PDB file of C-alpha atoms and ligand atoms in Angstrom:
ATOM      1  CA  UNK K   1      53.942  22.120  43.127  1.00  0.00           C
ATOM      2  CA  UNK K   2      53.745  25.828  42.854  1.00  0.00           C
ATOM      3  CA  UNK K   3      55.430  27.696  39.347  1.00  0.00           C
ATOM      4  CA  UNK K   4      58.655  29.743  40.441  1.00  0.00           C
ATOM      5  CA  UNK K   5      59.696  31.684  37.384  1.00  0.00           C
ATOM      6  CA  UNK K   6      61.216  35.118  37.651  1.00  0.00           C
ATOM      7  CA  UNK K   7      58.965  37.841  36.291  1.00  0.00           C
ATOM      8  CA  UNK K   8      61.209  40.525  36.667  1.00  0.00           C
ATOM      9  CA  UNK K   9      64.313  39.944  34.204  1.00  0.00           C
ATOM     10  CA  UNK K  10      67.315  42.404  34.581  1.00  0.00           C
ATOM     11  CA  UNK K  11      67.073  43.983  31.331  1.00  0.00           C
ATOM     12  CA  UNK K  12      63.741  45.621  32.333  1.00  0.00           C
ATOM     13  CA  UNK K  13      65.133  47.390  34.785  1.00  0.00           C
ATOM     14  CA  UNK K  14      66.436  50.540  33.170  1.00  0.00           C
ATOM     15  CA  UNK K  15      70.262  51.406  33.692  1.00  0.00           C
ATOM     16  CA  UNK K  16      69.640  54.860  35.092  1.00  0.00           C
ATOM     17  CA  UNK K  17      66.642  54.097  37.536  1.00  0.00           C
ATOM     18  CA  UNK K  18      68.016  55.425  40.424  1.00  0.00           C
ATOM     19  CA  UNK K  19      67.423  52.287  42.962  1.00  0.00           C
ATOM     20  CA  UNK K  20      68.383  49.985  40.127  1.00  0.00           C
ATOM     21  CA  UNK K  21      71.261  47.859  42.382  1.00  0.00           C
ATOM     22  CA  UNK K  22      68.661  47.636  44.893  1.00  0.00           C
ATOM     23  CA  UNK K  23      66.256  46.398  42.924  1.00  0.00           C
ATOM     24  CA  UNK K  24      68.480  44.033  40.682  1.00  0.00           C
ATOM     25  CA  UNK K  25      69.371  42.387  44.744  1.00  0.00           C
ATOM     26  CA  UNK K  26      65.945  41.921  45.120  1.00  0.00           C
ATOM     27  CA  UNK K  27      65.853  40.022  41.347  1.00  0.00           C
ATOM     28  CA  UNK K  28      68.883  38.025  42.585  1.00  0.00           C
ATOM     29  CA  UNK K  29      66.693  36.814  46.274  1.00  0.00           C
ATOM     30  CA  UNK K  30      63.801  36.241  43.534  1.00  0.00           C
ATOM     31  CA  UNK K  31      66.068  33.744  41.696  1.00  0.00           C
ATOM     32  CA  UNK K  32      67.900  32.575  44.664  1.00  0.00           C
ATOM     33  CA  UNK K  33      63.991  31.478  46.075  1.00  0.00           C
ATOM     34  CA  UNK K  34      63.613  29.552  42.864  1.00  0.00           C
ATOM     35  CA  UNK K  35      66.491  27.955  43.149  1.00  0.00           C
ATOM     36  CA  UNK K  36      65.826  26.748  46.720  1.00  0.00           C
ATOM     37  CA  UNK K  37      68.642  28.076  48.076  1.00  0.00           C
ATOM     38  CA  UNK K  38      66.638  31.563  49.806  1.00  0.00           C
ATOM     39  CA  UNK K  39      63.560  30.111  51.439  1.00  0.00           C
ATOM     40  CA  UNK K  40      60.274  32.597  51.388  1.00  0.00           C
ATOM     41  CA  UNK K  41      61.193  34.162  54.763  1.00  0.00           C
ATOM     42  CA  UNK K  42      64.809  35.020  53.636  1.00  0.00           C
ATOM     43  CA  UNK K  43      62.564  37.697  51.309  1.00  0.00           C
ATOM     44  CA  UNK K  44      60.969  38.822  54.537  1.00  0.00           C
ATOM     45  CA  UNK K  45      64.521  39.403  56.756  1.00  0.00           C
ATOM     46  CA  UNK K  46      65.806  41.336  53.384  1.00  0.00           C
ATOM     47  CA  UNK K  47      63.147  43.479  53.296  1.00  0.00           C
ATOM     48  CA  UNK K  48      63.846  44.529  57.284  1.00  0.00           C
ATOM     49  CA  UNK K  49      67.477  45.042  55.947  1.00  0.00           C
ATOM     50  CA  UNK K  50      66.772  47.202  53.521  1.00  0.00           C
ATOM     51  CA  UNK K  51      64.555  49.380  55.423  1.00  0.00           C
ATOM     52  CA  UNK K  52      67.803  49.663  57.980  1.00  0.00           C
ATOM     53  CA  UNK K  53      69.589  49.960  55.189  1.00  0.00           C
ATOM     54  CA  UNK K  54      67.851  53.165  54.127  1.00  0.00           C
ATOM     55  CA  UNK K  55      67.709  54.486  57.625  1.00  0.00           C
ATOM     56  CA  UNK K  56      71.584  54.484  57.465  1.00  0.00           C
ATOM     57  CA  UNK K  57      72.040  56.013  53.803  1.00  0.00           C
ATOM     58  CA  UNK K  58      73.030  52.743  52.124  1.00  0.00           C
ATOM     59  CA  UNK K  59      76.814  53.795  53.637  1.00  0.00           C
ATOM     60  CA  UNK K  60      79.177  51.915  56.064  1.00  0.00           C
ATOM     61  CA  UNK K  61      78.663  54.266  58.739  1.00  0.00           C
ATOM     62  CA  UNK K  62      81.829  54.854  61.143  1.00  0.00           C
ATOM     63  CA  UNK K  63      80.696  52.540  64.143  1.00  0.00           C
ATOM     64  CA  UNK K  64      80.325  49.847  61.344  1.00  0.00           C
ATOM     65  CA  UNK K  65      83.816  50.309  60.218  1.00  0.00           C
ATOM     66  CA  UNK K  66      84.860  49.937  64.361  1.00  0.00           C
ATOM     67  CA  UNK K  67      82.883  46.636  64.340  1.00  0.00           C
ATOM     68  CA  UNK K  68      84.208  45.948  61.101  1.00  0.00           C
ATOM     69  CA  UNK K  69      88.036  46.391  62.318  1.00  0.00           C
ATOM     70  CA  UNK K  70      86.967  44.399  65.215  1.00  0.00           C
ATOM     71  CA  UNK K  71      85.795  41.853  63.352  1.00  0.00           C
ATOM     72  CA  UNK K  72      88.839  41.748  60.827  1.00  0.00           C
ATOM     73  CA  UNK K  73      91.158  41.303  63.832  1.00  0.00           C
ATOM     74  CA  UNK K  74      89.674  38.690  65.392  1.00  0.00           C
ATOM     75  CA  UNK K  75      90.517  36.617  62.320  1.00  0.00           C
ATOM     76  CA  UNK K  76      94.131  37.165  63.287  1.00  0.00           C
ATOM     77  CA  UNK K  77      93.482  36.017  67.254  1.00  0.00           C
ATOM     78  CA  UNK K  78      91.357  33.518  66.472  1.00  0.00           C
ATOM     79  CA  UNK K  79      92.346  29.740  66.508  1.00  0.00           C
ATOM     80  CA  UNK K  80      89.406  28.144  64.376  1.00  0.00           C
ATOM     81  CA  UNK K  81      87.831  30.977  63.055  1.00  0.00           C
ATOM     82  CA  UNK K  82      84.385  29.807  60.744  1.00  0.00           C
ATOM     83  CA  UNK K  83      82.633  31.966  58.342  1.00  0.00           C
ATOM     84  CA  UNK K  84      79.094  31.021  58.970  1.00  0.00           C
ATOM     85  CA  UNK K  85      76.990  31.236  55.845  1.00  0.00           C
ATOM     86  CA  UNK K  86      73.230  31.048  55.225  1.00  0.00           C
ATOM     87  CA  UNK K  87      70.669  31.094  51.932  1.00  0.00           C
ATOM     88  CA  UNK K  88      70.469  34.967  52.210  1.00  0.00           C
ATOM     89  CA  UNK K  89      74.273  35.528  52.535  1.00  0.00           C
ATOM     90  CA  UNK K  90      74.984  33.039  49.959  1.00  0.00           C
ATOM     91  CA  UNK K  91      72.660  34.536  47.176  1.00  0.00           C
ATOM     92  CA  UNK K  92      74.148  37.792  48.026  1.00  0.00           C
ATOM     93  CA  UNK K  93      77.856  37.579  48.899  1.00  0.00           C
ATOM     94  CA  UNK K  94      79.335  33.744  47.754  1.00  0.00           C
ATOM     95  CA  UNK K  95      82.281  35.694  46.329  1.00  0.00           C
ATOM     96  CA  UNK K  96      82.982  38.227  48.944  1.00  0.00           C
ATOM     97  CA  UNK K  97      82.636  35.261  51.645  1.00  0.00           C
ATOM     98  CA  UNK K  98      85.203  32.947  49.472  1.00  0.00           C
ATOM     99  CA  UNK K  99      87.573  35.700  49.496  1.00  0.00           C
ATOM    100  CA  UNK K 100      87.457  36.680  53.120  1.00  0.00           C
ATOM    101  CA  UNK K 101      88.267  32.842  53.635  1.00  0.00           C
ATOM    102  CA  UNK K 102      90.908  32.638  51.416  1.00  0.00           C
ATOM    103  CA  UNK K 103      92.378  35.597  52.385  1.00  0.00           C
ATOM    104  CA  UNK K 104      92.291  34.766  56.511  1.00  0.00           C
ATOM    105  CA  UNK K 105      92.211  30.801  56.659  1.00  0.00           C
ATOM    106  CA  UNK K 106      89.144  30.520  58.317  1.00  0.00           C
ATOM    107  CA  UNK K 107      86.359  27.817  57.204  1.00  0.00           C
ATOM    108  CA  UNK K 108      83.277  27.996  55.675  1.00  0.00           C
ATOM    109  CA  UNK K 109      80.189  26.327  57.185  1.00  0.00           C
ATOM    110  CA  UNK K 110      76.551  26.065  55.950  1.00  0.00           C
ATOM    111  CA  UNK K 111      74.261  26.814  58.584  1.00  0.00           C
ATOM    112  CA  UNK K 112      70.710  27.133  57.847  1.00  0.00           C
ATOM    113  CA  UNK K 113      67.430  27.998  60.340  1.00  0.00           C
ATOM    114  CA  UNK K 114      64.840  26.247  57.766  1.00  0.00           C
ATOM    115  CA  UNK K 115      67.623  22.951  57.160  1.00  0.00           C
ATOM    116  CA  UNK K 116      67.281  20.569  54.450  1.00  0.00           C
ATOM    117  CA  UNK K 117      69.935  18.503  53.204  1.00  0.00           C
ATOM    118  CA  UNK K 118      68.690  19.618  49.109  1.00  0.00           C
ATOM    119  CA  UNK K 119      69.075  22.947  50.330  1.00  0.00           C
ATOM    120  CA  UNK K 120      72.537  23.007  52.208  1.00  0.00           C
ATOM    121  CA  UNK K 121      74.219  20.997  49.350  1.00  0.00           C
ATOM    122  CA  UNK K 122      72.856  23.584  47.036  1.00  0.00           C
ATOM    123  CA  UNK K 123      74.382  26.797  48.664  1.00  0.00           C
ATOM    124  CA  UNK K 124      77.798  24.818  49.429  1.00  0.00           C
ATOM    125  CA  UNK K 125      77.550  24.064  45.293  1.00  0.00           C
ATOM    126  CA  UNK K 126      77.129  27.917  45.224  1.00  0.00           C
ATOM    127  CA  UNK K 127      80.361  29.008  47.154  1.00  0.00           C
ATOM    128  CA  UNK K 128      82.349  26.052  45.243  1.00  0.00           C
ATOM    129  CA  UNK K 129      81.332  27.970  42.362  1.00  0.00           C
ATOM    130  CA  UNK K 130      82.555  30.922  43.588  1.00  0.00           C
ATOM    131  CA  UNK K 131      85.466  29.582  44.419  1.00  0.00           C
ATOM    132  CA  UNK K 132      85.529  27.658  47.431  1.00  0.00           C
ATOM    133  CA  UNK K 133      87.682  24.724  47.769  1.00  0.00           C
ATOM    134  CA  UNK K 134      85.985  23.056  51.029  1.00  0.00           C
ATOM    135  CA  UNK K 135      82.272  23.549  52.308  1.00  0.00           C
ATOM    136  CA  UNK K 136      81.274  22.277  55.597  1.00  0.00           C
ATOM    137  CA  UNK K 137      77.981  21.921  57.005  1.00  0.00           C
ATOM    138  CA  UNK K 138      76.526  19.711  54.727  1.00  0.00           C
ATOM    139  CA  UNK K 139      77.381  15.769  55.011  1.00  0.00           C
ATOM    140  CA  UNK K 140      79.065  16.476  58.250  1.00  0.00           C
ATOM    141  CA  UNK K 141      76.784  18.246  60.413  1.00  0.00           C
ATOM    142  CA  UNK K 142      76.059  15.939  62.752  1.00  0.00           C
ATOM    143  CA  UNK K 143      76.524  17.539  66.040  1.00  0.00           C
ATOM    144  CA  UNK K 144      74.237  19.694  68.057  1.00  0.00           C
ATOM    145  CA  UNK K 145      74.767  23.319  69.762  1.00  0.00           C
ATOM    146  CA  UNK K 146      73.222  22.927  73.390  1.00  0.00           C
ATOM    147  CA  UNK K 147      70.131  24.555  73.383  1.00  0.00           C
ATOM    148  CA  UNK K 148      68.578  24.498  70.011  1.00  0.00           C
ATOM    149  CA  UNK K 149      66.422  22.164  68.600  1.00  0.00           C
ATOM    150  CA  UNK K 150      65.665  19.965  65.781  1.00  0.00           C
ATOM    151  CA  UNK K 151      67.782  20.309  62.525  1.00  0.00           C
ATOM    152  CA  UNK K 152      68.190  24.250  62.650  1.00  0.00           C
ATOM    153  CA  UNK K 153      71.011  23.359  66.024  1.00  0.00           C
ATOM    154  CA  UNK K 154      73.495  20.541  64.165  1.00  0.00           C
ATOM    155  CA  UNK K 155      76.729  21.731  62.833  1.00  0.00           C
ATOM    156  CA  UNK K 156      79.966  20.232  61.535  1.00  0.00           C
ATOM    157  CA  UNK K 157      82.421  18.973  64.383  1.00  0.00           C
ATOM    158  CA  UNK K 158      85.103  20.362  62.322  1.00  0.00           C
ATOM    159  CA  UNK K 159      83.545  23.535  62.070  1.00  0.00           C
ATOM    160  CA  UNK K 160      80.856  25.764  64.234  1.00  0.00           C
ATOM    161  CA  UNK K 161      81.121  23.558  66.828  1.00  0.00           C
ATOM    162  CA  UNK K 162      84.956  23.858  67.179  1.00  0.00           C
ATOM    163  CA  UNK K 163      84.958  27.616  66.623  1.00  0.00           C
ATOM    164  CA  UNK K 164      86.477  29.942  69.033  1.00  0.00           C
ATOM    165  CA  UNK K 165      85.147  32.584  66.243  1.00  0.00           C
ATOM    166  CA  UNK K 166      82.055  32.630  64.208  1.00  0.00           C
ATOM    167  CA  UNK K 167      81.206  35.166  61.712  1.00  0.00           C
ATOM    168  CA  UNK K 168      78.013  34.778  60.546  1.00  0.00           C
ATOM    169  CA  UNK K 169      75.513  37.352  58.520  1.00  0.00           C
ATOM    170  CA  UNK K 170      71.966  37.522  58.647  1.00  0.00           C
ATOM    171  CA  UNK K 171      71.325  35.187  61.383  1.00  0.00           C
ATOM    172  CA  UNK K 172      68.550  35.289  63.898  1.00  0.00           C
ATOM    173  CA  UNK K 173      68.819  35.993  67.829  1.00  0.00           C
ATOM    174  CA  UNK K 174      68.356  32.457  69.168  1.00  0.00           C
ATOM    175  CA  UNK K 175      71.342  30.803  67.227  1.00  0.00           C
ATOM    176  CA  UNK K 176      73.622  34.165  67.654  1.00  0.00           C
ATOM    177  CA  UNK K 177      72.723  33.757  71.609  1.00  0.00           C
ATOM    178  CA  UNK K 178      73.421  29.720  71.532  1.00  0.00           C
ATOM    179  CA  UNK K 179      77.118  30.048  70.273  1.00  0.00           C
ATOM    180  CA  UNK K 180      77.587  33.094  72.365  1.00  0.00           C
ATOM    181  CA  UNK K 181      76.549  30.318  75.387  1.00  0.00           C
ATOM    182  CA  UNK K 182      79.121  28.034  73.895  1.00  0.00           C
ATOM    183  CA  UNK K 183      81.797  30.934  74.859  1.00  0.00           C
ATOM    184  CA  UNK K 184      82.294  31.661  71.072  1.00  0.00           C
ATOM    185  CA  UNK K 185      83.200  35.003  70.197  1.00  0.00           C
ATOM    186  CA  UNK K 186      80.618  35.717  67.292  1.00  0.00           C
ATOM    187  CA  UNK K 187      80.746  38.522  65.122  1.00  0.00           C
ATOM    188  CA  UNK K 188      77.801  39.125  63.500  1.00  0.00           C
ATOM    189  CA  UNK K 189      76.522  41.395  60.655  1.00  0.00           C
ATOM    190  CA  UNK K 190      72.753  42.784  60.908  1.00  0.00           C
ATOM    191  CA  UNK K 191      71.795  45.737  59.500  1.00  0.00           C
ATOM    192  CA  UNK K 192      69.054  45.836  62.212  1.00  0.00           C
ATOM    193  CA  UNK K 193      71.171  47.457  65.178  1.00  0.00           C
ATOM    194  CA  UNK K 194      68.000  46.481  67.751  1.00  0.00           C
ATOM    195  CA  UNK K 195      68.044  42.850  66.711  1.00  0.00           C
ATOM    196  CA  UNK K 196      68.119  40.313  69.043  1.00  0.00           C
ATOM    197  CA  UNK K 197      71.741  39.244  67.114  1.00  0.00           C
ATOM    198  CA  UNK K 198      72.845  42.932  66.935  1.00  0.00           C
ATOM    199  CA  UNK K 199      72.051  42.902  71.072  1.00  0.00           C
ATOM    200  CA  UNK K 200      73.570  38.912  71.850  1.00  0.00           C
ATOM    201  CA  UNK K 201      77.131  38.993  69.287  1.00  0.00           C
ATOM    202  CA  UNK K 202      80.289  39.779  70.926  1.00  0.00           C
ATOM    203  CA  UNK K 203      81.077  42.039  67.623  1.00  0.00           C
ATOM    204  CA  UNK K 204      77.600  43.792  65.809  1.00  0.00           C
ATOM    205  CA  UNK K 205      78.022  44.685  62.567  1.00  0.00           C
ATOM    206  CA  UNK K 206      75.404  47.166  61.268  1.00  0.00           C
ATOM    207  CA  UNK K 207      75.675  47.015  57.893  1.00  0.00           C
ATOM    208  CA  UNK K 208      74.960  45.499  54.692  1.00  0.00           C
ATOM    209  CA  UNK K 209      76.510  41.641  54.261  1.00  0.00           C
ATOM    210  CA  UNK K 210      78.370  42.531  51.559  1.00  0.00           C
ATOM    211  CA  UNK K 211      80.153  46.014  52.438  1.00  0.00           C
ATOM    212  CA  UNK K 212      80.745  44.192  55.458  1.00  0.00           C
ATOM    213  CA  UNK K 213      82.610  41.449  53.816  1.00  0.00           C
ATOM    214  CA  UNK K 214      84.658  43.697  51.965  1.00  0.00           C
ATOM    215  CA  UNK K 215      85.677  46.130  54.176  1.00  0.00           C
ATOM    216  CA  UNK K 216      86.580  43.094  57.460  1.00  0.00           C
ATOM    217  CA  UNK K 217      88.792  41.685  54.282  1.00  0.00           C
ATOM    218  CA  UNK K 218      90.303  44.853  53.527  1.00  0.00           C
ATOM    219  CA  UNK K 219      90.707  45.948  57.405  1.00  0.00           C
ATOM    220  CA  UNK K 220      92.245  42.450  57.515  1.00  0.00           C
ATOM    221  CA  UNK K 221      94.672  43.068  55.205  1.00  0.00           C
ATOM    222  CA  UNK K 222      96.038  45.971  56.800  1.00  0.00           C
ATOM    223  CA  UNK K 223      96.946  45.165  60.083  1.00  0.00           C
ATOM    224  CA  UNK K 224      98.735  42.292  61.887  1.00  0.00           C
ATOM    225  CA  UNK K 225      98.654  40.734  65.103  1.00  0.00           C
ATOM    226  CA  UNK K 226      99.959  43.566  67.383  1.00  0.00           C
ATOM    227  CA  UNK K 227      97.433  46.039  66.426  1.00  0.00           C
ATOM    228  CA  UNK K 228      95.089  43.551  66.146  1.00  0.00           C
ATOM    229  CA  UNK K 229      95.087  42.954  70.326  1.00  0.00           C
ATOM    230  CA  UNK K 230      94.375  46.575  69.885  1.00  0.00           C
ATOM    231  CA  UNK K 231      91.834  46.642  68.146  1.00  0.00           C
ATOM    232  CA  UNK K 232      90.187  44.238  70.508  1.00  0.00           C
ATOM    233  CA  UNK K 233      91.455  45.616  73.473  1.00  0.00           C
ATOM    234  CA  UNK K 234      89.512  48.773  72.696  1.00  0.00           C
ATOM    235  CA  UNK K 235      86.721  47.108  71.296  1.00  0.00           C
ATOM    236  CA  UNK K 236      82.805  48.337  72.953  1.00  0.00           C
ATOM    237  CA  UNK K 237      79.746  46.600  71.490  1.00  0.00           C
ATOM    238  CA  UNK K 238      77.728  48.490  73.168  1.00  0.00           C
ATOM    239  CA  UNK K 239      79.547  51.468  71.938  1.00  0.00           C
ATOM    240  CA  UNK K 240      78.895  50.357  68.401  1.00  0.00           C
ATOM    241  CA  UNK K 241      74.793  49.970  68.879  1.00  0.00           C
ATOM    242  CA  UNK K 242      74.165  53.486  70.624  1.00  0.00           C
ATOM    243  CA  UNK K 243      76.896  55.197  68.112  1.00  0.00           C
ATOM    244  CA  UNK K 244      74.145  53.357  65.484  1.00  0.00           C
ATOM    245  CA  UNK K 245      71.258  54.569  67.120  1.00  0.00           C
ATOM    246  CA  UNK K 246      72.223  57.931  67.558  1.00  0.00           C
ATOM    247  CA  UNK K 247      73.906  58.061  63.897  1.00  0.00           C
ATOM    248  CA  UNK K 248      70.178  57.322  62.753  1.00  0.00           C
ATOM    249  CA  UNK K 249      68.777  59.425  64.926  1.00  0.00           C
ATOM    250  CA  UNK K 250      70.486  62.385  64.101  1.00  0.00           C
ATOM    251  CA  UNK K 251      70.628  61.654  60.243  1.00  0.00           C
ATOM    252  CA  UNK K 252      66.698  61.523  60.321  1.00  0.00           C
ATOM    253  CA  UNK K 253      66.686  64.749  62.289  1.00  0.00           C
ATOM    254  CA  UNK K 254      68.733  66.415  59.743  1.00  0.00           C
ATOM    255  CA  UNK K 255      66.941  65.051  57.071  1.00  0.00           C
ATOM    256  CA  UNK K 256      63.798  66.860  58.392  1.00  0.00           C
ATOM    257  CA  UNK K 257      65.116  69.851  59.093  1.00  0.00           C
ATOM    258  CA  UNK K 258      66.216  69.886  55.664  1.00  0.00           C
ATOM    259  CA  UNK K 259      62.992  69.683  54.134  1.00  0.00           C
ATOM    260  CA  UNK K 260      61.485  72.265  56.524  1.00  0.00           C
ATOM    261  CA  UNK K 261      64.784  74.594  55.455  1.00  0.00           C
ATOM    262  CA  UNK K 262      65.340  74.686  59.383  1.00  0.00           C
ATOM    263  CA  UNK K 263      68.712  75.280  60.533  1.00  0.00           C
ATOM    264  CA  UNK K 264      69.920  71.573  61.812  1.00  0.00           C
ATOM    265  CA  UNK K 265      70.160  71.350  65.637  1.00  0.00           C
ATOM    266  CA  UNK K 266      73.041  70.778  67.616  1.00  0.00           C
TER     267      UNK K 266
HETATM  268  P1  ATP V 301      66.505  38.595  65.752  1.00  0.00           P
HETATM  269  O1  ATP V 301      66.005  37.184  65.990  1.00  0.00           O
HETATM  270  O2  ATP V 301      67.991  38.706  65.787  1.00  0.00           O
HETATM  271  O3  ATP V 301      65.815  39.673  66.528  1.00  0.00           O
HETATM  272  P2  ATP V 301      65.131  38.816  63.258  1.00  0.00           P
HETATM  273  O4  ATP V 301      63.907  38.232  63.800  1.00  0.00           O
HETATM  274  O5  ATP V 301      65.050  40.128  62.543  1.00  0.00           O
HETATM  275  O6  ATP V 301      66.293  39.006  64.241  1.00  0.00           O
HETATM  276  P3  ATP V 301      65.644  37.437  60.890  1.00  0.00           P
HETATM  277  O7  ATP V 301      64.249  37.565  60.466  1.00  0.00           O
HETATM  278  O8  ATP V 301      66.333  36.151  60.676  1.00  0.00           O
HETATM  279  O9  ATP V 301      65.847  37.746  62.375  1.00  0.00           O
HETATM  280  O10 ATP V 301      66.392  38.644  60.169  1.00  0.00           O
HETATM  281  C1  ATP V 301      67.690  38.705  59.890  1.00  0.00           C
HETATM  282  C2  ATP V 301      68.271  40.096  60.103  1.00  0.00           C
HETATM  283  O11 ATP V 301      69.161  40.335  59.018  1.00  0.00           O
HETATM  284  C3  ATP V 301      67.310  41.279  60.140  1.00  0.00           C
HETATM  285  O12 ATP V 301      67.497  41.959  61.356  1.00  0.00           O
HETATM  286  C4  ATP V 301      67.733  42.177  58.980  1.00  0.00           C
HETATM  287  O13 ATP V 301      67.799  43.534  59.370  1.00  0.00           O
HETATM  288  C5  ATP V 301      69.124  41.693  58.646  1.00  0.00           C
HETATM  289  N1  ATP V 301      69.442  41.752  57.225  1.00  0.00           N
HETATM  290  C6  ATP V 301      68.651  41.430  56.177  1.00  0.00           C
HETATM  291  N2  ATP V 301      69.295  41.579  55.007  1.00  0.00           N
HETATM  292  C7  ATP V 301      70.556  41.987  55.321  1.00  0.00           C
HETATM  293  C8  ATP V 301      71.700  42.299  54.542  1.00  0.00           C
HETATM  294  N3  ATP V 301      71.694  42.234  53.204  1.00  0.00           N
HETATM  295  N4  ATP V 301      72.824  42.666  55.193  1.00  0.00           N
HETATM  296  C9  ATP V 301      72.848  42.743  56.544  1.00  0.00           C
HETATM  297  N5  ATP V 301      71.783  42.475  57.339  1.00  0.00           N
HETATM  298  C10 ATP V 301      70.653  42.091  56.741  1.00  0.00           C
END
């Protein structure tokens, strides 16, 4: 049995380091790996996401918001809408994926690649702490999406597998490209823009998990059903990863011509 023990307690990292929310999410992973509800290679996907993250300024970046809209009306179209939630997005965003449920109707589902029963019932004990009043995923996943094996392909009959709309964060490629087979509409948020998720979802989300959650909550919010066929209606996924791409792009060639005191090209 191997020691977990957190070696890196918040009050050593100093108020005004300048990367001191970044590193205080990394604490909260740390803890969350104790715990058992982040498995070991939850650490490794974070670490991608942060070096996307960084790419994009830490920001929501404009075709984020689009996605994000997107996204945010799809709760009002949707029948069954399910927020999909995992060990990362748990540790990360239980509150800001309790609200966004409680604020559209839609249900929460645990939905893990590495599934164990211990560690499902510990992430839905998470999000009842944050305030969820149902948690699916856990004693009721008994049903399988076509196409994915073992336990990482059964979800709750009431839930994922009912879904005409999936959110889900953090996810990887196979799974995102399964429900999109099952004619789901999936929206899903990956700071990676070149991910196989980013590439299969109906909506990609490039950005962080929890300015994503926000913001789909507060775009939510502010519109209703007619602009929401709108927003869909003008919705371009594809649109959204080359705006991303080229945002970066041109963000890193600014940066460098910056540095050399260049005049930035146009
Ligand atoms: P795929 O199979 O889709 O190509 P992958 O192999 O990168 O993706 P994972 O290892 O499961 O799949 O990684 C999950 C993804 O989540 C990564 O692309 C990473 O950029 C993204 N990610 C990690 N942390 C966050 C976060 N906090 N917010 C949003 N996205 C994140």
């Amino acid at each position: 049995m191997r020691e977990c023990r957190v070696v890196f307690e918040e009050w050593v990292i100093p108020e005004t380091h300048p990367r001191r929310d970044s590193l205080l999410e990394r604490e909260k992973l740390v803890e969350a790996v104790c715990e058992g509800i982040v498995v070991p290679q939850g650490l490794i996907a974070h670490g991608r996401g942060e070096c996307f993250d960084y790419l994009l300024g830490e920001q929501t970046i404009p075709p984020a918001l689009d996605a994000e809209r997107a996204a945010a009306a799809m709760f009002h179209l949707a029948k069954h809408p399910v927020i999909s939630v995992n060990g990362n997005t748990a540790a990360l965003a239980a509150k800001e994926v309790v609200e966004l449920a409680d604020a559209t109707g839609a249900l929460i589902e645990v939905n893990l690649f590495y599934r164990t029963k211990e560690r499902a019932e510990k992430i839905a004990e998470l999000l009842r702490e944050a305030g969820a009043r149902e948690v699916l995923g856990v004693d009721d996943a008994t049903v399988r999406i076509p196409g994915l094996d073992s336990m990482r392909g059964l979800v709750s009959p009431r839930g994922i597998y009912r879904a005409d709309y999936v959110l889900l964060g953090i996810e990887d490629g196979d799974r995102t490209e399964a429900l999109v087979r099952m004619g789901k509409t999936v929206a899903a948020i990956d700071l990676n823009p070149l991910s196989r998720t980013s590439l299969a979802a109906t909506i990609p989300i490039p950005d962080h998990v929890r300015r994503a959650l926000r913001n789909i909550k507060r775009e939510y919010e502010r519109m209703d059903r007619e602009e929401a066929k709108h927003v869909i209606e003008g919705f371009d996924a594809k649109r959204v990863i080359a705006a991303t791409l080229r945002y970066i792009s041109s963000r890193l060639e600014q940066l460098a011509a910056q540095m050399l005191g260049e005049q930035p090209k146009r």
